[in-house]
PDB file of C-alpha atoms in Angstrom:
ATOM      1  CA  MET A   1      73.273  86.189 101.061  1.00  0.00           C
ATOM      2  CA  ARG A   2      70.830  84.399 103.317  1.00  0.00           C
ATOM      3  CA  THR A   3      73.644  82.490 105.208  1.00  0.00           C
ATOM      4  CA  PHE A   4      75.411  85.856 105.884  1.00  0.00           C
ATOM      5  CA  ALA A   5      72.350  87.185 107.052  1.00  0.00           C
ATOM      6  CA  ARG A   6      71.741  84.654 109.530  1.00  0.00           C
ATOM      7  CA  VAL A   7      75.046  85.062 110.837  1.00  0.00           C
ATOM      8  CA  LEU A   8      75.152  88.773 111.084  1.00  0.00           C
ATOM      9  CA  HIS A   9      71.377  88.545 112.476  1.00  0.00           C
ATOM     10  CA  ALA A  10      73.087  86.546 115.671  1.00  0.00           C
ATOM     11  CA  VAL A  11      75.944  89.182 116.078  1.00  0.00           C
ATOM     12  CA  VAL A  12      73.395  91.958 116.102  1.00  0.00           C
ATOM     13  CA  ALA A  13      71.169  90.140 118.346  1.00  0.00           C
ATOM     14  CA  GLY A  14      74.233  89.957 120.919  1.00  0.00           C
ATOM     15  CA  VAL A  15      74.917  93.473 120.266  1.00  0.00           C
ATOM     16  CA  LEU A  16      71.424  94.611 121.330  1.00  0.00           C
ATOM     17  CA  LEU A  17      71.177  92.385 124.080  1.00  0.00           C
ATOM     18  CA  VAL A  18      74.141  94.004 125.498  1.00  0.00           C
ATOM     19  CA  SER A  19      72.664  97.435 124.833  1.00  0.00           C
ATOM     20  CA  ALA A  20      69.673  96.273 126.655  1.00  0.00           C
ATOM     21  CA  GLY A  21      71.700  95.546 129.774  1.00  0.00           C
ATOM     22  CA  HIS A  22      72.990  99.048 129.584  1.00  0.00           C
ATOM     23  CA  GLY A  23      69.762 100.813 130.015  1.00  0.00           C
ATOM     24  CA  VAL A  24      67.870 100.448 126.715  1.00  0.00           C
ATOM     25  CA  ALA A  25      64.208  99.809 127.774  1.00  0.00           C
ATOM     26  CA  ALA A  26      62.423  96.897 126.148  1.00  0.00           C
ATOM     27  CA  ALA A  27      59.209  97.988 124.315  1.00  0.00           C
ATOM     28  CA  ALA A  28      56.158  97.821 126.433  1.00  0.00           C
ATOM     29  CA  PRO A  29      53.236  96.207 125.272  1.00  0.00           C
ATOM     30  CA  SER A  30      50.003  98.477 124.748  1.00  0.00           C
ATOM     31  CA  PRO A  31      46.439  97.587 124.078  1.00  0.00           C
ATOM     32  CA  GLY A  32      45.853  95.861 120.808  1.00  0.00           C
ATOM     33  CA  VAL A  33      49.630  95.710 119.877  1.00  0.00           C
ATOM     34  CA  GLY A  34      51.517  92.606 119.880  1.00  0.00           C
ATOM     35  CA  HIS A  35      55.423  92.881 120.762  1.00  0.00           C
ATOM     36  CA  THR A  36      58.090  90.584 121.420  1.00  0.00           C
ATOM     37  CA  GLN A  37      60.758  91.866 124.045  1.00  0.00           C
ATOM     38  CA  LEU A  38      63.135  94.136 121.917  1.00  0.00           C
ATOM     39  CA  PRO A  39      65.550  96.807 123.094  1.00  0.00           C
ATOM     40  CA  TRP A  40      63.631  99.722 121.515  1.00  0.00           C
ATOM     41  CA  THR A  41      62.442 102.481 123.685  1.00  0.00           C
ATOM     42  CA  ALA A  42      59.218 103.334 121.856  1.00  0.00           C
ATOM     43  CA  ALA A  43      56.194 100.993 122.106  1.00  0.00           C
ATOM     44  CA  GLY A  44      55.948 101.136 118.302  1.00  0.00           C
ATOM     45  CA  PRO A  45      56.783 103.334 115.230  1.00  0.00           C
ATOM     46  CA  GLU A  46      55.052 106.755 115.664  1.00  0.00           C
ATOM     47  CA  GLY A  47      52.645 108.267 113.553  1.00  0.00           C
ATOM     48  CA  LEU A  48      51.730 105.006 111.805  1.00  0.00           C
ATOM     49  CA  LEU A  49      48.247 105.655 109.808  1.00  0.00           C
ATOM     50  CA  ALA A  50      47.601 101.924 109.030  1.00  0.00           C
ATOM     51  CA  PRO A  51      45.347 100.161 111.263  1.00  0.00           C
ATOM     52  CA  GLY A  52      46.673  96.888 110.465  1.00  0.00           C
ATOM     53  CA  ALA A  53      50.404  96.158 110.337  1.00  0.00           C
ATOM     54  CA  ALA A  54      53.159  93.890 111.124  1.00  0.00           C
ATOM     55  CA  LEU A  55      56.916  93.896 111.154  1.00  0.00           C
ATOM     56  CA  ALA A  56      58.993  90.535 111.298  1.00  0.00           C
ATOM     57  CA  ASP A  57      62.645  89.216 111.022  1.00  0.00           C
ATOM     58  CA  GLY A  58      63.147  88.524 107.204  1.00  0.00           C
ATOM     59  CA  VAL A  59      64.908  85.142 107.914  1.00  0.00           C
ATOM     60  CA  THR A  60      62.655  83.494 110.613  1.00  0.00           C
ATOM     61  CA  GLY A  61      59.412  85.361 109.859  1.00  0.00           C
ATOM     62  CA  THR A  62      59.203  86.190 113.799  1.00  0.00           C
ATOM     63  CA  VAL A  63      56.962  89.080 114.322  1.00  0.00           C
ATOM     64  CA  LEU A  64      58.804  91.782 116.135  1.00  0.00           C
ATOM     65  CA  TRP A  65      55.860  94.366 116.336  1.00  0.00           C
ATOM     66  CA  SER A  66      52.194  94.305 115.122  1.00  0.00           C
ATOM     67  CA  ARG A  67      48.827  96.116 115.196  1.00  0.00           C
ATOM     68  CA  GLU A  68      45.824  93.882 114.781  1.00  0.00           C
ATOM     69  CA  ALA A  69      47.904  91.072 113.582  1.00  0.00           C
ATOM     70  CA  HIS A  70      45.185  88.529 113.463  1.00  0.00           C
ATOM     71  CA  THR A  71      42.213  90.836 112.148  1.00  0.00           C
ATOM     72  CA  ARG A  72      40.889  89.648 108.682  1.00  0.00           C
ATOM     73  CA  VAL A  73      40.847  92.437 106.068  1.00  0.00           C
ATOM     74  CA  PRO A  74      40.739  92.789 102.283  1.00  0.00           C
ATOM     75  CA  ILE A  75      44.291  92.838 100.795  1.00  0.00           C
ATOM     76  CA  ALA A  76      43.625  94.042  97.324  1.00  0.00           C
ATOM     77  CA  SER A  77      46.589  93.147  95.031  1.00  0.00           C
ATOM     78  CA  ILE A  78      48.789  91.607  97.665  1.00  0.00           C
ATOM     79  CA  ALA A  79      46.938  88.792  96.866  1.00  0.00           C
ATOM     80  CA  LYS A  80      48.975  88.670  93.686  1.00  0.00           C
ATOM     81  CA  VAL A  81      51.809  87.414  95.665  1.00  0.00           C
ATOM     82  CA  MET A  82      50.215  84.084  96.258  1.00  0.00           C
ATOM     83  CA  THR A  83      49.215  83.867  92.489  1.00  0.00           C
ATOM     84  CA  ALA A  84      52.659  84.184  91.788  1.00  0.00           C
ATOM     85  CA  VAL A  85      53.932  81.513  94.301  1.00  0.00           C
ATOM     86  CA  VAL A  86      51.563  79.010  92.911  1.00  0.00           C
ATOM     87  CA  VAL A  87      52.962  79.588  89.407  1.00  0.00           C
ATOM     88  CA  ILE A  88      56.447  79.488  90.491  1.00  0.00           C
ATOM     89  CA  VAL A  89      56.053  76.094  92.285  1.00  0.00           C
ATOM     90  CA  SER A  90      54.192  74.832  89.491  1.00  0.00           C
ATOM     91  CA  GLY A  91      57.531  75.202  87.528  1.00  0.00           C
ATOM     92  CA  ASP A  92      57.566  75.323  83.420  1.00  0.00           C
ATOM     93  CA  LEU A  93      57.847  79.237  83.701  1.00  0.00           C
ATOM     94  CA  ASP A  94      58.707  79.159  79.959  1.00  0.00           C
ATOM     95  CA  ARG A  95      55.138  77.853  79.140  1.00  0.00           C
ATOM     96  CA  PRO A  96      53.644  79.749  76.241  1.00  0.00           C
ATOM     97  CA  VAL A  97      50.465  81.425  77.683  1.00  0.00           C
ATOM     98  CA  THR A  98      47.885  82.911  75.262  1.00  0.00           C
ATOM     99  CA  VAL A  99      46.162  86.023  76.802  1.00  0.00           C
ATOM    100  CA  PRO A 100      42.364  84.983  76.809  1.00  0.00           C
ATOM    101  CA  GLN A 101      39.795  87.211  75.327  1.00  0.00           C
ATOM    102  CA  GLU A 102      38.099  87.609  78.720  1.00  0.00           C
ATOM    103  CA  ALA A 103      41.155  89.124  80.389  1.00  0.00           C
ATOM    104  CA  ALA A 104      40.458  92.651  79.270  1.00  0.00           C
ATOM    105  CA  GLY A 105      36.632  92.523  80.282  1.00  0.00           C
ATOM    106  CA  TYR A 106      37.807  91.050  83.559  1.00  0.00           C
ATOM    107  CA  CYS A 107      40.006  94.179  84.450  1.00  0.00           C
ATOM    108  CA  ALA A 108      37.541  96.601  83.011  1.00  0.00           C
ATOM    109  CA  GLY A 109      34.506  95.158  84.894  1.00  0.00           C
ATOM    110  CA  HIS A 110      36.385  95.713  88.248  1.00  0.00           C
ATOM    111  CA  SER A 111      38.475  98.637  87.474  1.00  0.00           C
ATOM    112  CA  GLY A 112      41.503  96.633  87.773  1.00  0.00           C
ATOM    113  CA  SER A 113      45.132  97.791  87.076  1.00  0.00           C
ATOM    114  CA  THR A 114      46.371  96.336  83.842  1.00  0.00           C
ATOM    115  CA  ALA A 115      49.769  95.202  82.223  1.00  0.00           C
ATOM    116  CA  GLY A 116      48.437  96.303  78.596  1.00  0.00           C
ATOM    117  CA  LEU A 117      48.152  92.972  77.529  1.00  0.00           C
ATOM    118  CA  VAL A 118      46.386  92.250  74.139  1.00  0.00           C
ATOM    119  CA  ALA A 119      43.869  89.217  73.674  1.00  0.00           C
ATOM    120  CA  GLY A 120      45.599  86.449  71.748  1.00  0.00           C
ATOM    121  CA  GLU A 121      49.155  87.472  72.245  1.00  0.00           C
ATOM    122  CA  VAL A 122      51.309  84.894  73.573  1.00  0.00           C
ATOM    123  CA  LEU A 123      53.858  85.488  76.311  1.00  0.00           C
ATOM    124  CA  THR A 124      55.716  83.040  78.789  1.00  0.00           C
ATOM    125  CA  GLY A 125      54.768  82.455  82.222  1.00  0.00           C
ATOM    126  CA  ARG A 126      57.839  84.119  83.440  1.00  0.00           C
ATOM    127  CA  GLN A 127      57.153  87.181  81.484  1.00  0.00           C
ATOM    128  CA  LEU A 128      53.281  87.323  82.607  1.00  0.00           C
ATOM    129  CA  LEU A 129      54.746  87.143  86.343  1.00  0.00           C
ATOM    130  CA  ASN A 130      56.673  90.375  85.619  1.00  0.00           C
ATOM    131  CA  ALA A 131      53.555  91.797  84.208  1.00  0.00           C
ATOM    132  CA  LEU A 132      51.748  90.506  87.428  1.00  0.00           C
ATOM    133  CA  LEU A 133      54.192  92.019  89.942  1.00  0.00           C
ATOM    134  CA  LEU A 134      55.539  95.069  88.577  1.00  0.00           C
ATOM    135  CA  PRO A 135      52.529  97.003  87.075  1.00  0.00           C
ATOM    136  CA  SER A 136      50.239  94.810  89.063  1.00  0.00           C
ATOM    137  CA  GLY A 137      48.476  93.501  85.903  1.00  0.00           C
ATOM    138  CA  CYS A 138      45.268  91.831  86.788  1.00  0.00           C
ATOM    139  CA  ASP A 139      45.129  90.764  83.091  1.00  0.00           C
ATOM    140  CA  ALA A 140      48.301  88.874  83.641  1.00  0.00           C
ATOM    141  CA  ALA A 141      46.587  87.131  86.933  1.00  0.00           C
ATOM    142  CA  TYR A 142      43.609  86.266  84.755  1.00  0.00           C
ATOM    143  CA  ALA A 143      45.859  84.647  82.139  1.00  0.00           C
ATOM    144  CA  LEU A 144      48.172  82.788  84.378  1.00  0.00           C
ATOM    145  CA  ALA A 145      45.153  81.397  86.212  1.00  0.00           C
ATOM    146  CA  GLU A 146      43.710  80.293  83.264  1.00  0.00           C
ATOM    147  CA  SER A 147      46.932  78.559  82.194  1.00  0.00           C
ATOM    148  CA  TYR A 148      48.077  77.234  85.336  1.00  0.00           C
ATOM    149  CA  GLY A 149      44.720  76.372  87.170  1.00  0.00           C
ATOM    150  CA  PRO A 150      43.731  75.394  84.577  1.00  0.00           C
ATOM    151  CA  GLY A 151      40.956  77.656  84.806  1.00  0.00           C
ATOM    152  CA  GLN A 152      40.043  80.199  87.532  1.00  0.00           C
ATOM    153  CA  GLY A 153      38.363  77.863  89.719  1.00  0.00           C
ATOM    154  CA  GLY A 154      41.148  75.404  89.665  1.00  0.00           C
ATOM    155  CA  PHE A 155      43.836  78.216  90.156  1.00  0.00           C
ATOM    156  CA  LEU A 156      41.688  79.594  93.360  1.00  0.00           C
ATOM    157  CA  ALA A 157      41.627  75.921  94.683  1.00  0.00           C
ATOM    158  CA  ARG A 158      45.297  75.826  94.483  1.00  0.00           C
ATOM    159  CA  MET A 159      45.857  79.257  96.034  1.00  0.00           C
ATOM    160  CA  ASN A 160      43.653  78.473  98.924  1.00  0.00           C
ATOM    161  CA  ASP A 161      45.216  74.893  99.317  1.00  0.00           C
ATOM    162  CA  THR A 162      48.782  76.499  99.307  1.00  0.00           C
ATOM    163  CA  ALA A 163      47.725  78.882 101.921  1.00  0.00           C
ATOM    164  CA  ARG A 164      46.294  75.974 103.854  1.00  0.00           C
ATOM    165  CA  VAL A 165      49.649  74.211 103.744  1.00  0.00           C
ATOM    166  CA  MET A 166      51.436  77.312 104.899  1.00  0.00           C
ATOM    167  CA  GLY A 167      49.310  77.372 107.997  1.00  0.00           C
ATOM    168  CA  LEU A 168      47.775  80.806 106.802  1.00  0.00           C
ATOM    169  CA  ALA A 169      44.300  79.997 108.665  1.00  0.00           C
ATOM    170  CA  ASN A 170      43.043  83.547 108.511  1.00  0.00           C
ATOM    171  CA  THR A 171      43.566  83.985 104.783  1.00  0.00           C
ATOM    172  CA  HIS A 172      41.193  83.077 101.567  1.00  0.00           C
ATOM    173  CA  PHE A 173      41.418  84.031  98.054  1.00  0.00           C
ATOM    174  CA  ALA A 174      38.205  84.403  95.874  1.00  0.00           C
ATOM    175  CA  ASP A 175      40.076  86.091  92.892  1.00  0.00           C
ATOM    176  CA  PRO A 176      43.793  85.819  91.747  1.00  0.00           C
ATOM    177  CA  SER A 177      44.039  89.543  91.675  1.00  0.00           C
ATOM    178  CA  GLY A 178      42.621  90.354  94.937  1.00  0.00           C
ATOM    179  CA  LEU A 179      39.803  92.428  93.197  1.00  0.00           C
ATOM    180  CA  PRO A 180      36.574  92.822  95.170  1.00  0.00           C
ATOM    181  CA  TYR A 181      34.632  89.792  93.531  1.00  0.00           C
ATOM    182  CA  PRO A 182      32.119  88.663  94.327  1.00  0.00           C
ATOM    183  CA  HIS A 183      32.339  91.235  97.218  1.00  0.00           C
ATOM    184  CA  ASP A 184      34.584  93.563  98.872  1.00  0.00           C
ATOM    185  CA  HIS A 185      35.715  91.169 101.645  1.00  0.00           C
ATOM    186  CA  ALA A 186      35.801  87.907  99.637  1.00  0.00           C
ATOM    187  CA  THR A 187      39.566  87.802  99.407  1.00  0.00           C
ATOM    188  CA  PHE A 188      41.189  88.372 103.005  1.00  0.00           C
ATOM    189  CA  SER A 189      44.166  88.039 105.092  1.00  0.00           C
ATOM    190  CA  THR A 190      45.789  89.334 108.344  1.00  0.00           C
ATOM    191  CA  PRO A 191      48.911  91.269 108.880  1.00  0.00           C
ATOM    192  CA  ALA A 192      50.506  88.023 110.511  1.00  0.00           C
ATOM    193  CA  ASP A 193      49.685  85.832 107.561  1.00  0.00           C
ATOM    194  CA  LEU A 194      50.836  88.084 105.158  1.00  0.00           C
ATOM    195  CA  VAL A 195      54.247  88.710 106.567  1.00  0.00           C
ATOM    196  CA  ALA A 196      54.433  84.774 106.653  1.00  0.00           C
ATOM    197  CA  LEU A 197      53.521  84.558 103.071  1.00  0.00           C
ATOM    198  CA  GLY A 198      56.161  87.108 102.302  1.00  0.00           C
ATOM    199  CA  VAL A 199      59.048  85.166 103.807  1.00  0.00           C
ATOM    200  CA  ARG A 200      57.860  82.102 101.862  1.00  0.00           C
ATOM    201  CA  ALA A 201      57.557  83.833  98.602  1.00  0.00           C
ATOM    202  CA  MET A 202      60.855  85.578  99.102  1.00  0.00           C
ATOM    203  CA  ASN A 203      62.651  82.401  99.436  1.00  0.00           C
ATOM    204  CA  LEU A 204      61.748  81.536  95.862  1.00  0.00           C
ATOM    205  CA  PRO A 205      64.517  82.885  93.645  1.00  0.00           C
ATOM    206  CA  ALA A 206      62.379  83.584  90.596  1.00  0.00           C
ATOM    207  CA  PHE A 207      59.895  85.696  92.937  1.00  0.00           C
ATOM    208  CA  ARG A 208      62.763  87.658  94.663  1.00  0.00           C
ATOM    209  CA  GLU A 209      64.448  88.427  91.364  1.00  0.00           C
ATOM    210  CA  ILE A 210      61.035  89.890  89.799  1.00  0.00           C
ATOM    211  CA  VAL A 211      59.815  91.890  92.738  1.00  0.00           C
ATOM    212  CA  GLY A 212      63.373  93.313  93.259  1.00  0.00           C
ATOM    213  CA  SER A 213      63.256  94.735  89.691  1.00  0.00           C
ATOM    214  CA  ARG A 214      62.369  98.295  88.849  1.00  0.00           C
ATOM    215  CA  GLU A 215      61.462  97.447  85.327  1.00  0.00           C
ATOM    216  CA  PHE A 216      60.938  94.786  82.763  1.00  0.00           C
ATOM    217  CA  HIS A 217      61.111  94.890  78.980  1.00  0.00           C
ATOM    218  CA  VAL A 218      59.399  92.650  76.552  1.00  0.00           C
ATOM    219  CA  PRO A 219      60.664  93.205  72.858  1.00  0.00           C
ATOM    220  CA  ALA A 220      57.962  92.780  70.253  1.00  0.00           C
ATOM    221  CA  GLY A 221      57.935  89.286  68.755  1.00  0.00           C
ATOM    222  CA  PRO A 222      56.029  87.216  66.224  1.00  0.00           C
ATOM    223  CA  ALA A 223      53.172  86.360  68.665  1.00  0.00           C
ATOM    224  CA  ASN A 224      53.452  89.541  71.105  1.00  0.00           C
ATOM    225  CA  ARG A 225      53.522  93.202  71.313  1.00  0.00           C
ATOM    226  CA  GLU A 226      56.264  95.179  72.971  1.00  0.00           C
ATOM    227  CA  HIS A 227      55.890  95.900  76.715  1.00  0.00           C
ATOM    228  CA  HIS A 228      57.741  97.964  79.230  1.00  0.00           C
ATOM    229  CA  TRP A 229      56.723  97.354  82.864  1.00  0.00           C
ATOM    230  CA  GLN A 230      57.622  99.427  85.811  1.00  0.00           C
ATOM    231  CA  THR A 231      57.113  98.818  89.571  1.00  0.00           C
ATOM    232  CA  THR A 232      54.364 100.394  91.534  1.00  0.00           C
ATOM    233  CA  ASN A 233      56.535  99.784  94.689  1.00  0.00           C
ATOM    234  CA  ARG A 234      57.803 103.325  95.610  1.00  0.00           C
ATOM    235  CA  LEU A 235      59.614 101.980  98.560  1.00  0.00           C
ATOM    236  CA  LEU A 236      61.643 100.026  96.049  1.00  0.00           C
ATOM    237  CA  LEU A 237      62.615 103.114  94.353  1.00  0.00           C
ATOM    238  CA  GLU A 238      63.166 105.568  97.242  1.00  0.00           C
ATOM    239  CA  TYR A 239      64.018 103.629 100.609  1.00  0.00           C
ATOM    240  CA  PRO A 240      67.647 102.475 100.607  1.00  0.00           C
ATOM    241  CA  GLY A 241      67.943  98.297 100.975  1.00  0.00           C
ATOM    242  CA  THR A 242      64.534  97.759  99.768  1.00  0.00           C
ATOM    243  CA  ILE A 243      64.224  94.274  97.727  1.00  0.00           C
ATOM    244  CA  GLY A 244      60.442  93.992  97.389  1.00  0.00           C
ATOM    245  CA  ILE A 245      57.523  93.296  97.583  1.00  0.00           C
ATOM    246  CA  LYS A 246      54.022  94.375  96.309  1.00  0.00           C
ATOM    247  CA  THR A 247      51.544  97.424  96.586  1.00  0.00           C
ATOM    248  CA  GLY A 248      47.763  96.740  96.638  1.00  0.00           C
ATOM    249  CA  ASN A 249      44.913  99.212  96.376  1.00  0.00           C
ATOM    250  CA  THR A 250      41.195  98.893  96.238  1.00  0.00           C
ATOM    251  CA  ASN A 251      38.308 100.975  97.754  1.00  0.00           C
ATOM    252  CA  ALA A 252      37.649  98.467 100.642  1.00  0.00           C
ATOM    253  CA  ALA A 253      41.261  97.700 101.405  1.00  0.00           C
ATOM    254  CA  GLY A 254      42.810 101.103 100.504  1.00  0.00           C
ATOM    255  CA  HIS A 255      46.364 101.561 100.114  1.00  0.00           C
ATOM    256  CA  CYS A 256      48.537  98.406 101.118  1.00  0.00           C
ATOM    257  CA  LEU A 257      52.228  97.545 101.023  1.00  0.00           C
ATOM    258  CA  LEU A 258      53.972  94.382 101.624  1.00  0.00           C
ATOM    259  CA  PHE A 259      57.679  94.854 101.832  1.00  0.00           C
ATOM    260  CA  GLU A 260      61.221  93.601 102.541  1.00  0.00           C
ATOM    261  CA  THR A 261      64.562  95.603 103.195  1.00  0.00           C
ATOM    262  CA  VAL A 262      68.004  94.481 104.069  1.00  0.00           C
ATOM    263  CA  ARG A 263      70.097  97.111 106.077  1.00  0.00           C
ATOM    264  CA  ALA A 264      73.174  96.518 108.218  1.00  0.00           C
ATOM    265  CA  GLY A 265      72.834  92.984 106.761  1.00  0.00           C
ATOM    266  CA  ILE A 266      69.366  92.550 108.616  1.00  0.00           C
ATOM    267  CA  PRO A 267      66.524  91.611 106.327  1.00  0.00           C
ATOM    268  CA  LEU A 268      63.000  92.915 107.866  1.00  0.00           C
ATOM    269  CA  ILE A 269      59.722  91.997 106.259  1.00  0.00           C
ATOM    270  CA  GLY A 270      56.607  94.135 106.921  1.00  0.00           C
ATOM    271  CA  VAL A 271      53.086  94.991 105.718  1.00  0.00           C
ATOM    272  CA  VAL A 272      50.879  97.969 106.090  1.00  0.00           C
ATOM    273  CA  LEU A 273      47.193  97.667 105.481  1.00  0.00           C
ATOM    274  CA  HIS A 274      44.757 100.620 104.562  1.00  0.00           C
ATOM    275  CA  SER A 275      47.448 103.162 105.432  1.00  0.00           C
ATOM    276  CA  SER A 276      45.186 105.596 103.052  1.00  0.00           C
ATOM    277  CA  ASP A 277      41.906 105.804 101.087  1.00  0.00           C
ATOM    278  CA  HIS A 278      43.625 107.883  98.310  1.00  0.00           C
ATOM    279  CA  SER A 279      47.514 107.680  98.602  1.00  0.00           C
ATOM    280  CA  SER A 280      50.081 105.243  97.902  1.00  0.00           C
ATOM    281  CA  ALA A 281      52.534 107.773  99.549  1.00  0.00           C
ATOM    282  CA  GLU A 282      50.904 107.052 102.685  1.00  0.00           C
ATOM    283  CA  ALA A 283      51.552 103.337 102.610  1.00  0.00           C
ATOM    284  CA  LYS A 284      55.209 104.130 101.706  1.00  0.00           C
ATOM    285  CA  ALA A 285      55.425 106.682 104.489  1.00  0.00           C
ATOM    286  CA  ASP A 286      54.038 104.060 106.919  1.00  0.00           C
ATOM    287  CA  ALA A 287      56.541 101.514 105.972  1.00  0.00           C
ATOM    288  CA  GLU A 288      59.457 103.760 106.170  1.00  0.00           C
ATOM    289  CA  ARG A 289      58.239 104.668 109.806  1.00  0.00           C
ATOM    290  CA  MET A 290      58.224 101.030 110.748  1.00  0.00           C
ATOM    291  CA  LEU A 291      61.675 100.384 109.155  1.00  0.00           C
ATOM    292  CA  ASN A 292      63.193 103.543 110.716  1.00  0.00           C
ATOM    293  CA  TRP A 293      61.886 102.387 114.142  1.00  0.00           C
ATOM    294  CA  ALA A 294      63.471  99.125 113.749  1.00  0.00           C
ATOM    295  CA  TYR A 295      66.729 100.005 111.938  1.00  0.00           C
ATOM    296  CA  ASP A 296      67.817 103.015 113.814  1.00  0.00           C
ATOM    297  CA  PRO A 297      68.832 101.284 117.053  1.00  0.00           C
ATOM    298  CA  ILE A 298      70.301  98.533 115.130  1.00  0.00           C
ATOM    299  CA  VAL A 299      72.684 100.769 113.274  1.00  0.00           C
ATOM    300  CA  GLY A 300      73.157 102.881 116.299  1.00  0.00           C
ATOM    301  CA  ALA A 301      74.331  99.747 118.295  1.00  0.00           C
ATOM    302  CA  LEU A 302      76.402  98.485 115.666  1.00  0.00           C
ATOM    303  CA  GLY A 303      78.312 101.886 115.187  1.00  0.00           C
ATOM    304  CA  SER A 304      78.764 101.839 119.034  1.00  0.00           C
ATOM    305  CA  ALA A 305      80.169  98.504 118.968  1.00  0.00           C
ATOM    306  CA  ALA A 306      82.676  99.478 116.217  1.00  0.00           C
ATOM    307  CA  ARG A 307      83.995 102.267 118.220  1.00  0.00           C
TER     308      ARG A 307
END
């Protein structure tokens, strides 16, 4: 699909260039907002609530539009994207992982979301990645860090080393779940860094498969209880073409969403940070505003070219 997307991306770029030559104005920069020259009449998506946001080409990671692209802010459970990347790159996803006794207390102590894991049950790394990314299980993050670190400190060092290698200079992880430990702003990133992380993560087939799933079922076994996990990503459920990625929410971070969609064969990846203090629906609506702003002229240009 990526090869096809690259070819079609070039075709659409040519169509949009022609459209620009026929009177479609490129977006004019406004204070605090970064842009590349694009054939869109608006300076950016209207009505966006998020103070930090970015939208990028899903193939190259080139940022098409952004707001406060390099401002460091807490990112809540979007941190679990890096947790998943570290585990997947480690390999051995069929490794049996015993859920530690401390996992439940870790979640409860920070009011973290859970996947309903029970201390002592044994699941594979791959199953725990589903628990991590779909219901956003902080208990799964703790269990994975213990096993693949090994230990929390070792795993956090691997997360931060990976961020450094990726060139994410404005990103730091102090917790594998993105919980506010030891304080609200201990784990942070920026819109620009997060879309870059998203592009790298979505190039991993195992990650891409999981975040594109609506649900995952684990039948009861000799060493584990039954689990049925559903995604927290409402955009995946309701916006055509969405293929991931991850929600996030803490008091300091508000409701956040890292997302990717493919429409007209064109992948776009984006993030909205702190769209709302109280509603995941606002983060979803912000993502839709950004995507519609980007896709509407593409689909319109393709339709005109086909006539």
